[in-house]
PDB file of C-alpha atoms in Angstrom:
ATOM      1  CA  GLN A   1       1.467 -13.032  -7.954  1.00 77.00           C
ATOM      2  CA  GLN A   2       3.297 -10.621  -5.644  1.00 88.00           C
ATOM      3  CA  PRO A   3       5.626  -8.633  -7.717  1.00 92.00           C
ATOM      4  CA  VAL A   4       9.422  -8.967  -6.986  1.00 94.00           C
ATOM      5  CA  GLN A   5      11.427  -5.980  -6.046  1.00 96.00           C
ATOM      6  CA  SER A   6      15.186  -5.589  -6.323  1.00 96.00           C
ATOM      7  CA  PRO A   7      17.369  -4.755  -4.684  1.00 97.00           C
ATOM      8  CA  GLN A   8      16.010  -5.301  -1.153  1.00 95.00           C
ATOM      9  CA  ALA A   9      18.123  -2.528   0.289  1.00 97.00           C
ATOM     10  CA  VAL A  10      20.460   0.112  -0.983  1.00 97.00           C
ATOM     11  CA  ILE A  11      22.681   2.682   0.725  1.00 97.00           C
ATOM     12  CA  LEU A  12      23.699   5.940  -1.089  1.00 95.00           C
ATOM     13  CA  ARG A  13      25.560   9.033  -0.496  1.00 97.00           C
ATOM     14  CA  GLU A  14      23.795  12.266  -1.046  1.00 96.00           C
ATOM     15  CA  GLY A  15      23.804  13.089  -4.670  1.00 96.00           C
ATOM     16  CA  GLU A  16      24.201   9.587  -6.012  1.00 96.00           C
ATOM     17  CA  ASP A  17      21.753   7.850  -8.225  1.00 96.00           C
ATOM     18  CA  ALA A  18      19.703   4.527  -7.568  1.00 96.00           C
ATOM     19  CA  VAL A  19      17.564   2.292  -9.517  1.00 97.00           C
ATOM     20  CA  ILE A  20      14.799   0.127  -8.079  1.00 97.00           C
ATOM     21  CA  ASN A  21      13.212  -2.572  -9.978  1.00 97.00           C
ATOM     22  CA  CYS A  22       9.871  -4.309  -9.916  1.00 96.00           C
ATOM     23  CA  SER A  23       9.000  -7.243 -12.027  1.00 94.00           C
ATOM     24  CA  SER A  24       6.036  -9.629 -12.347  1.00 90.00           C
ATOM     25  CA  SER A  25       5.385 -13.153 -13.563  1.00 87.00           C
ATOM     26  CA  LYS A  26       1.934 -12.044 -14.749  1.00 83.00           C
ATOM     27  CA  ALA A  27       1.031  -9.565 -17.560  1.00 80.00           C
ATOM     28  CA  LEU A  28       1.078  -5.866 -16.252  1.00 78.00           C
ATOM     29  CA  TYR A  29      -0.968  -2.957 -17.631  1.00 78.00           C
ATOM     30  CA  SER A  30      -0.131  -0.584 -14.813  1.00 86.00           C
ATOM     31  CA  VAL A  31       2.336  -0.017 -11.943  1.00 90.00           C
ATOM     32  CA  HIS A  32       2.018   2.200  -8.916  1.00 92.00           C
ATOM     33  CA  TRP A  33       4.831   3.344  -6.897  1.00 94.00           C
ATOM     34  CA  TYR A  34       4.801   4.472  -3.216  1.00 96.00           C
ATOM     35  CA  ARG A  35       7.318   5.715  -0.585  1.00 96.00           C
ATOM     36  CA  GLN A  36       6.953   5.050   3.096  1.00 97.00           C
ATOM     37  CA  LYS A  37       9.108   6.738   5.711  1.00 96.00           C
ATOM     38  CA  HIS A  38       9.761   5.127   8.922  1.00 92.00           C
ATOM     39  CA  GLY A  39       6.692   5.012  11.174  1.00 91.00           C
ATOM     40  CA  GLU A  40       4.506   6.646   8.538  1.00 95.00           C
ATOM     41  CA  ALA A  41       1.940   5.800   6.060  1.00 95.00           C
ATOM     42  CA  PRO A  42       2.827   4.855   2.392  1.00 96.00           C
ATOM     43  CA  VAL A  43       2.551   7.863   0.017  1.00 94.00           C
ATOM     44  CA  PHE A  44       1.606   7.742  -3.626  1.00 92.00           C
ATOM     45  CA  LEU A  45       4.440   8.750  -6.005  1.00 92.00           C
ATOM     46  CA  MET A  46       3.184   7.934  -9.470  1.00 89.00           C
ATOM     47  CA  ILE A  47       1.310   5.518 -11.799  1.00 88.00           C
ATOM     48  CA  LEU A  48       2.732   3.999 -14.996  1.00 87.00           C
ATOM     49  CA  LEU A  49      -0.075   3.124 -17.340  1.00 80.00           C
ATOM     50  CA  LYS A  50       1.290   2.433 -20.774  1.00 64.00           C
ATOM     51  CA  GLY A  51       4.227   0.200 -21.941  1.00 60.00           C
ATOM     52  CA  GLY A  52       7.382   2.215 -22.249  1.00 58.00           C
ATOM     53  CA  GLU A  53       5.933   5.357 -20.588  1.00 62.00           C
ATOM     54  CA  GLN A  54       8.036   7.393 -18.309  1.00 62.00           C
ATOM     55  CA  LYS A  55       6.708   9.712 -15.528  1.00 64.00           C
ATOM     56  CA  GLY A  56       8.446  11.911 -13.129  1.00 64.00           C
ATOM     57  CA  HIS A  57       8.070  13.375  -9.632  1.00 66.00           C
ATOM     58  CA  GLU A  58      10.669  15.826  -8.536  1.00 71.00           C
ATOM     59  CA  LYS A  59      13.994  14.003  -9.423  1.00 82.00           C
ATOM     60  CA  ILE A  60      12.250  10.647  -9.237  1.00 89.00           C
ATOM     61  CA  SER A  61      11.216   9.089 -12.509  1.00 90.00           C
ATOM     62  CA  ALA A  62      10.055   5.650 -13.561  1.00 91.00           C
ATOM     63  CA  SER A  63       9.603   3.452 -16.644  1.00 89.00           C
ATOM     64  CA  PHE A  64       7.300   0.703 -17.452  1.00 88.00           C
ATOM     65  CA  ASN A  65       7.985  -2.137 -19.965  1.00 85.00           C
ATOM     66  CA  GLU A  66       4.919  -4.215 -20.588  1.00 81.00           C
ATOM     67  CA  LYS A  67       6.607  -6.650 -22.637  1.00 83.00           C
ATOM     68  CA  LYS A  68       9.249  -7.287 -20.055  1.00 82.00           C
ATOM     69  CA  GLN A  69       6.582  -7.117 -17.350  1.00 88.00           C
ATOM     70  CA  GLN A  70       8.754  -4.904 -15.265  1.00 91.00           C
ATOM     71  CA  SER A  71       9.075  -1.300 -14.083  1.00 92.00           C
ATOM     72  CA  SER A  72      11.907   0.678 -12.801  1.00 94.00           C
ATOM     73  CA  LEU A  73      12.118   3.579 -10.442  1.00 95.00           C
ATOM     74  CA  TYR A  74      15.059   6.056 -11.039  1.00 94.00           C
ATOM     75  CA  LEU A  75      16.265   8.347  -8.217  1.00 94.00           C
ATOM     76  CA  THR A  76      18.667  10.882  -9.451  1.00 92.00           C
ATOM     77  CA  ALA A  77      20.960  13.160  -7.450  1.00 92.00           C
ATOM     78  CA  SER A  78      19.463  11.546  -4.279  1.00 93.00           C
ATOM     79  CA  GLN A  79      18.569  13.784  -1.208  1.00 94.00           C
ATOM     80  CA  LEU A  80      18.438  12.908   2.369  1.00 95.00           C
ATOM     81  CA  SER A  81      14.598  13.114   2.048  1.00 94.00           C
ATOM     82  CA  TYR A  82      14.431  10.319  -0.312  1.00 95.00           C
ATOM     83  CA  SER A  83      15.261   7.862   2.488  1.00 97.00           C
ATOM     84  CA  GLY A  84      12.489   5.386   3.117  1.00 97.00           C
ATOM     85  CA  THR A  85      11.033   2.170   1.684  1.00 96.00           C
ATOM     86  CA  TYR A  86       9.800   2.032  -1.811  1.00 97.00           C
ATOM     87  CA  PHE A  87       6.982  -0.142  -2.877  1.00 96.00           C
ATOM     88  CA  CYS A  88       5.692  -1.077  -6.275  1.00 96.00           C
ATOM     89  CA  GLY A  89       1.993  -2.200  -6.626  1.00 93.00           C
ATOM     90  CA  THR A  90       0.330  -4.010  -9.437  1.00 89.00           C
ATOM     91  CA  PRO A  91      -3.376  -4.612  -9.938  1.00 83.00           C
ATOM     92  CA  ARG A  92      -4.789  -7.900  -9.318  1.00 73.00           C
ATOM     93  CA  MET A  93      -5.858  -9.855 -12.362  1.00 67.00           C
ATOM     94  CA  ASP A  94      -9.483  -9.796 -11.355  1.00 65.00           C
ATOM     95  CA  SER A  95      -9.624  -6.198 -10.623  1.00 65.00           C
ATOM     96  CA  SER A  96      -7.858  -3.083 -11.614  1.00 63.00           C
ATOM     97  CA  TYR A  97      -8.401  -1.375  -8.443  1.00 76.00           C
ATOM     98  CA  LYS A  98      -6.927  -3.877  -5.923  1.00 84.00           C
ATOM     99  CA  LEU A  99      -3.269  -3.670  -5.815  1.00 89.00           C
ATOM    100  CA  ILE A 100      -0.723  -6.352  -4.681  1.00 91.00           C
ATOM    101  CA  PHE A 101       2.333  -4.822  -3.261  1.00 94.00           C
ATOM    102  CA  GLY A 102       5.990  -5.986  -3.549  1.00 94.00           C
ATOM    103  CA  SER A 103       7.903  -6.525  -0.300  1.00 93.00           C
ATOM    104  CA  GLY A 104       9.718  -3.222  -0.602  1.00 95.00           C
ATOM    105  CA  THR A 105      13.187  -1.653  -1.243  1.00 97.00           C
ATOM    106  CA  ARG A 106      14.791   0.132   1.670  1.00 96.00           C
ATOM    107  CA  LEU A 107      16.776   3.271   0.632  1.00 97.00           C
ATOM    108  CA  LEU A 108      19.017   5.025   2.952  1.00 97.00           C
ATOM    109  CA  VAL A 109      20.696   8.282   1.872  1.00 97.00           C
ATOM    110  CA  ARG A 110      23.594   9.441   3.915  1.00 96.00           C
ATOM    111  CA  PRO A 111      25.196  12.775   3.953  1.00 94.00           C
TER     112      PRO A 111
ATOM    113  CA  ASP B   1      -8.166  18.011   8.310  1.00 52.00           C
ATOM    114  CA  ALA B   2      -6.789  14.640   7.135  1.00 63.00           C
ATOM    115  CA  GLY B   3      -8.926  12.938   4.514  1.00 92.00           C
ATOM    116  CA  ILE B   4      -8.591   9.584   6.100  1.00 96.00           C
ATOM    117  CA  THR B   5      -8.070   8.695   9.699  1.00 96.00           C
ATOM    118  CA  GLN B   6      -7.653   5.548  11.644  1.00 98.00           C
ATOM    119  CA  SER B   7      -8.474   4.749  15.218  1.00 97.00           C
ATOM    120  CA  PRO B   8      -7.053   3.793  17.550  1.00 97.00           C
ATOM    121  CA  ARG B   9      -3.415   4.465  16.636  1.00 97.00           C
ATOM    122  CA  HIS B  10      -2.048   1.930  19.102  1.00 97.00           C
ATOM    123  CA  LYS B  11      -3.772  -0.937  20.792  1.00 97.00           C
ATOM    124  CA  VAL B  12      -2.671  -3.858  23.009  1.00 98.00           C
ATOM    125  CA  THR B  13      -5.136  -6.706  23.397  1.00 97.00           C
ATOM    126  CA  GLU B  14      -5.095 -10.065  24.811  1.00 97.00           C
ATOM    127  CA  THR B  15      -5.315 -13.286  22.844  1.00 97.00           C
ATOM    128  CA  GLY B  16      -8.981 -14.458  22.177  1.00 97.00           C
ATOM    129  CA  THR B  17     -10.507 -11.019  22.506  1.00 97.00           C
ATOM    130  CA  PRO B  18     -12.424  -9.322  19.773  1.00 96.00           C
ATOM    131  CA  VAL B  19     -11.019  -6.035  18.400  1.00 97.00           C
ATOM    132  CA  THR B  20     -12.477  -3.503  15.961  1.00 98.00           C
ATOM    133  CA  LEU B  21     -10.310  -1.057  14.034  1.00 98.00           C
ATOM    134  CA  ARG B  22     -12.016   2.022  12.417  1.00 98.00           C
ATOM    135  CA  CYS B  23     -11.247   3.817   9.289  1.00 98.00           C
ATOM    136  CA  HIS B  24     -12.940   7.119   8.439  1.00 98.00           C
ATOM    137  CA  GLN B  25     -12.591   9.179   5.376  1.00 97.00           C
ATOM    138  CA  THR B  26     -14.104  12.568   4.401  1.00 95.00           C
ATOM    139  CA  GLU B  27     -13.185  12.230   0.676  1.00 92.00           C
ATOM    140  CA  ASN B  28     -16.301  10.397  -0.468  1.00 92.00           C
ATOM    141  CA  HIS B  29     -14.191   7.905  -2.313  1.00 92.00           C
ATOM    142  CA  ARG B  30     -15.984   4.698  -3.372  1.00 91.00           C
ATOM    143  CA  TYR B  31     -13.150   2.114  -2.574  1.00 93.00           C
ATOM    144  CA  MET B  32     -11.683   1.306   0.764  1.00 95.00           C
ATOM    145  CA  TYR B  33      -9.175  -1.192   1.792  1.00 96.00           C
ATOM    146  CA  TRP B  34      -7.589  -2.802   4.783  1.00 98.00           C
ATOM    147  CA  TYR B  35      -3.853  -3.941   4.517  1.00 97.00           C
ATOM    148  CA  ARG B  36      -1.522  -5.377   7.031  1.00 98.00           C
ATOM    149  CA  GLN B  37       2.103  -4.785   7.042  1.00 97.00           C
ATOM    150  CA  ASP B  38       4.665  -7.140   8.426  1.00 94.00           C
ATOM    151  CA  PRO B  39       8.470  -7.167   8.014  1.00 86.00           C
ATOM    152  CA  GLY B  40       9.480  -8.951   4.823  1.00 80.00           C
ATOM    153  CA  HIS B  41       6.025  -9.111   3.505  1.00 83.00           C
ATOM    154  CA  GLY B  42       5.226  -5.599   2.517  1.00 88.00           C
ATOM    155  CA  LEU B  43       1.489  -4.699   2.413  1.00 94.00           C
ATOM    156  CA  ARG B  44      -1.020  -7.518   2.120  1.00 95.00           C
ATOM    157  CA  LEU B  45      -4.669  -7.008   1.390  1.00 94.00           C
ATOM    158  CA  ILE B  46      -7.131  -8.236   4.001  1.00 96.00           C
ATOM    159  CA  HIS B  47     -10.491  -7.014   2.880  1.00 96.00           C
ATOM    160  CA  TYR B  48     -11.736  -4.383   0.571  1.00 94.00           C
ATOM    161  CA  SER B  49     -15.030  -2.511  -0.199  1.00 95.00           C
ATOM    162  CA  TYR B  50     -16.298  -1.238  -3.539  1.00 91.00           C
ATOM    163  CA  GLY B  51     -19.394   0.585  -2.059  1.00 91.00           C
ATOM    164  CA  VAL B  52     -21.660   0.625   0.863  1.00 93.00           C
ATOM    165  CA  LYS B  53     -22.410  -2.979   2.131  1.00 91.00           C
ATOM    166  CA  ASP B  54     -20.148  -4.358  -0.671  1.00 93.00           C
ATOM    167  CA  THR B  55     -17.160  -6.053   0.602  1.00 94.00           C
ATOM    168  CA  ASP B  56     -14.970  -8.909  -0.495  1.00 92.00           C
ATOM    169  CA  LYS B  57     -11.934 -10.874   0.686  1.00 93.00           C
ATOM    170  CA  GLY B  58      -8.294 -10.142  -0.068  1.00 92.00           C
ATOM    171  CA  GLU B  59      -5.365 -12.503   0.176  1.00 90.00           C
ATOM    172  CA  VAL B  60      -5.138 -12.907   3.968  1.00 95.00           C
ATOM    173  CA  SER B  61      -8.720 -12.605   5.188  1.00 96.00           C
ATOM    174  CA  ASP B  62      -8.849 -15.532   7.600  1.00 96.00           C
ATOM    175  CA  GLY B  63      -9.734 -14.345  11.144  1.00 96.00           C
ATOM    176  CA  TYR B  64     -10.897 -10.936   9.906  1.00 98.00           C
ATOM    177  CA  SER B  65     -14.340  -9.518   9.098  1.00 97.00           C
ATOM    178  CA  VAL B  66     -15.299  -6.084   7.738  1.00 97.00           C
ATOM    179  CA  SER B  67     -18.401  -3.911   7.511  1.00 97.00           C
ATOM    180  CA  ARG B  68     -19.200  -0.759   5.639  1.00 97.00           C
ATOM    181  CA  SER B  69     -22.586   0.834   6.589  1.00 96.00           C
ATOM    182  CA  LYS B  70     -21.684   4.230   5.460  1.00 95.00           C
ATOM    183  CA  THR B  71     -19.538   5.590   2.691  1.00 95.00           C
ATOM    184  CA  GLU B  72     -17.137   7.174   5.145  1.00 96.00           C
ATOM    185  CA  ASP B  73     -16.611   4.294   7.510  1.00 97.00           C
ATOM    186  CA  PHE B  74     -14.999   1.006   7.024  1.00 98.00           C
ATOM    187  CA  LEU B  75     -14.553  -1.223  10.065  1.00 98.00           C
ATOM    188  CA  LEU B  76     -12.125  -4.173  10.510  1.00 98.00           C
ATOM    189  CA  THR B  77     -12.868  -6.818  13.159  1.00 98.00           C
ATOM    190  CA  LEU B  78     -10.544  -9.457  14.438  1.00 97.00           C
ATOM    191  CA  GLU B  79     -13.085 -11.881  15.802  1.00 93.00           C
ATOM    192  CA  SER B  80     -10.736 -13.663  18.329  1.00 96.00           C
ATOM    193  CA  ALA B  81      -7.344 -11.964  18.227  1.00 97.00           C
ATOM    194  CA  THR B  82      -4.200 -14.230  18.018  1.00 97.00           C
ATOM    195  CA  SER B  83      -0.509 -13.366  18.247  1.00 97.00           C
ATOM    196  CA  SER B  84      -0.087 -13.847  14.560  1.00 96.00           C
ATOM    197  CA  GLN B  85      -2.382 -10.874  13.966  1.00 97.00           C
ATOM    198  CA  THR B  86       0.091  -8.658  15.714  1.00 97.00           C
ATOM    199  CA  SER B  87       0.847  -6.099  12.925  1.00 97.00           C
ATOM    200  CA  VAL B  88       0.499  -2.604  11.596  1.00 97.00           C
ATOM    201  CA  TYR B  89      -2.919  -2.188   9.866  1.00 98.00           C
ATOM    202  CA  PHE B  90      -3.334   0.457   7.126  1.00 98.00           C
ATOM    203  CA  CYS B  91      -6.492   1.700   5.694  1.00 98.00           C
ATOM    204  CA  ALA B  92      -6.456   3.086   2.187  1.00 97.00           C
ATOM    205  CA  ILE B  93      -9.013   4.747  -0.250  1.00 95.00           C
ATOM    206  CA  SER B  94      -9.101   5.293  -3.886  1.00 92.00           C
ATOM    207  CA  GLU B  95     -11.489   6.577  -6.561  1.00 85.00           C
ATOM    208  CA  PRO B  96     -13.196   4.547  -9.480  1.00 73.00           C
ATOM    209  CA  GLY B  97     -10.755   4.302 -12.301  1.00 66.00           C
ATOM    210  CA  GLY B  98      -8.389   2.663  -9.887  1.00 55.00           C
ATOM    211  CA  ASP B  99      -5.868   1.855 -12.445  1.00 60.00           C
ATOM    212  CA  ARG B 100      -5.390   5.583 -12.960  1.00 67.00           C
ATOM    213  CA  ASN B 101      -5.731   6.767  -9.228  1.00 74.00           C
ATOM    214  CA  GLY B 102      -3.284   6.191  -6.502  1.00 88.00           C
ATOM    215  CA  TYR B 103      -4.192   5.144  -3.026  1.00 93.00           C
ATOM    216  CA  THR B 104      -4.304   7.455  -0.179  1.00 94.00           C
ATOM    217  CA  PHE B 105      -3.323   5.667   3.099  1.00 97.00           C
ATOM    218  CA  GLY B 106      -4.258   6.255   6.709  1.00 97.00           C
ATOM    219  CA  SER B 107      -1.692   6.713   9.417  1.00 96.00           C
ATOM    220  CA  GLY B 108      -2.004   3.103  10.510  1.00 97.00           C
ATOM    221  CA  THR B 109      -2.933   1.225  13.707  1.00 98.00           C
ATOM    222  CA  ARG B 110      -0.168  -0.723  15.480  1.00 97.00           C
ATOM    223  CA  LEU B 111      -1.845  -3.618  17.168  1.00 98.00           C
ATOM    224  CA  THR B 112      -0.141  -6.001  19.625  1.00 97.00           C
ATOM    225  CA  VAL B 113      -1.837  -9.163  20.731  1.00 97.00           C
ATOM    226  CA  VAL B 114      -0.358 -10.575  23.902  1.00 96.00           C
TER     227      VAL B 114
END
């Protein structure tokens, strides 16, 4: 039931783009995205609520495809500050407010 | 003036001893959660609360208990700590309408059981 994230890790040069995917074997009606820097707490980025909806946060945007049961996080023109681990979270089937998190994607942006 | 604080931040304890971790919020959020974070597993839900004295189990609740006697405090107790409970523990809060509101996480407690 845990969503699957890919890739597990990615290394970028500053200014490059990246895509992180999150997919589920169960039907999804919302997806959360969080970023966690080393040694810190996860920080909420955005929620995708509707199929096909895209939202943005700085130069980070995301899409959500209900039919394909997946969401993608797009990081464009990456900055050093984007480094960290990105998690997607999906609500449990029995409750909309309890999230199950993927195992994370480690992103390293180098100068 | 953080809205959610965890204590202690670090703790080392011996196998077999009870341990209590505290989560305190000043946001008056209804929902509170305890997660553990281990390499390769991401964040796994231990217990959660949907109101004062209303709690329920998550995916990895064995060996843990919780209590919530006040809106602002959510306690996690390891009844008899084992080495497999060495982990980083995060508390989180959210508002009702959870599918529309993100979580706010505390800074975490790093627990080592020796």
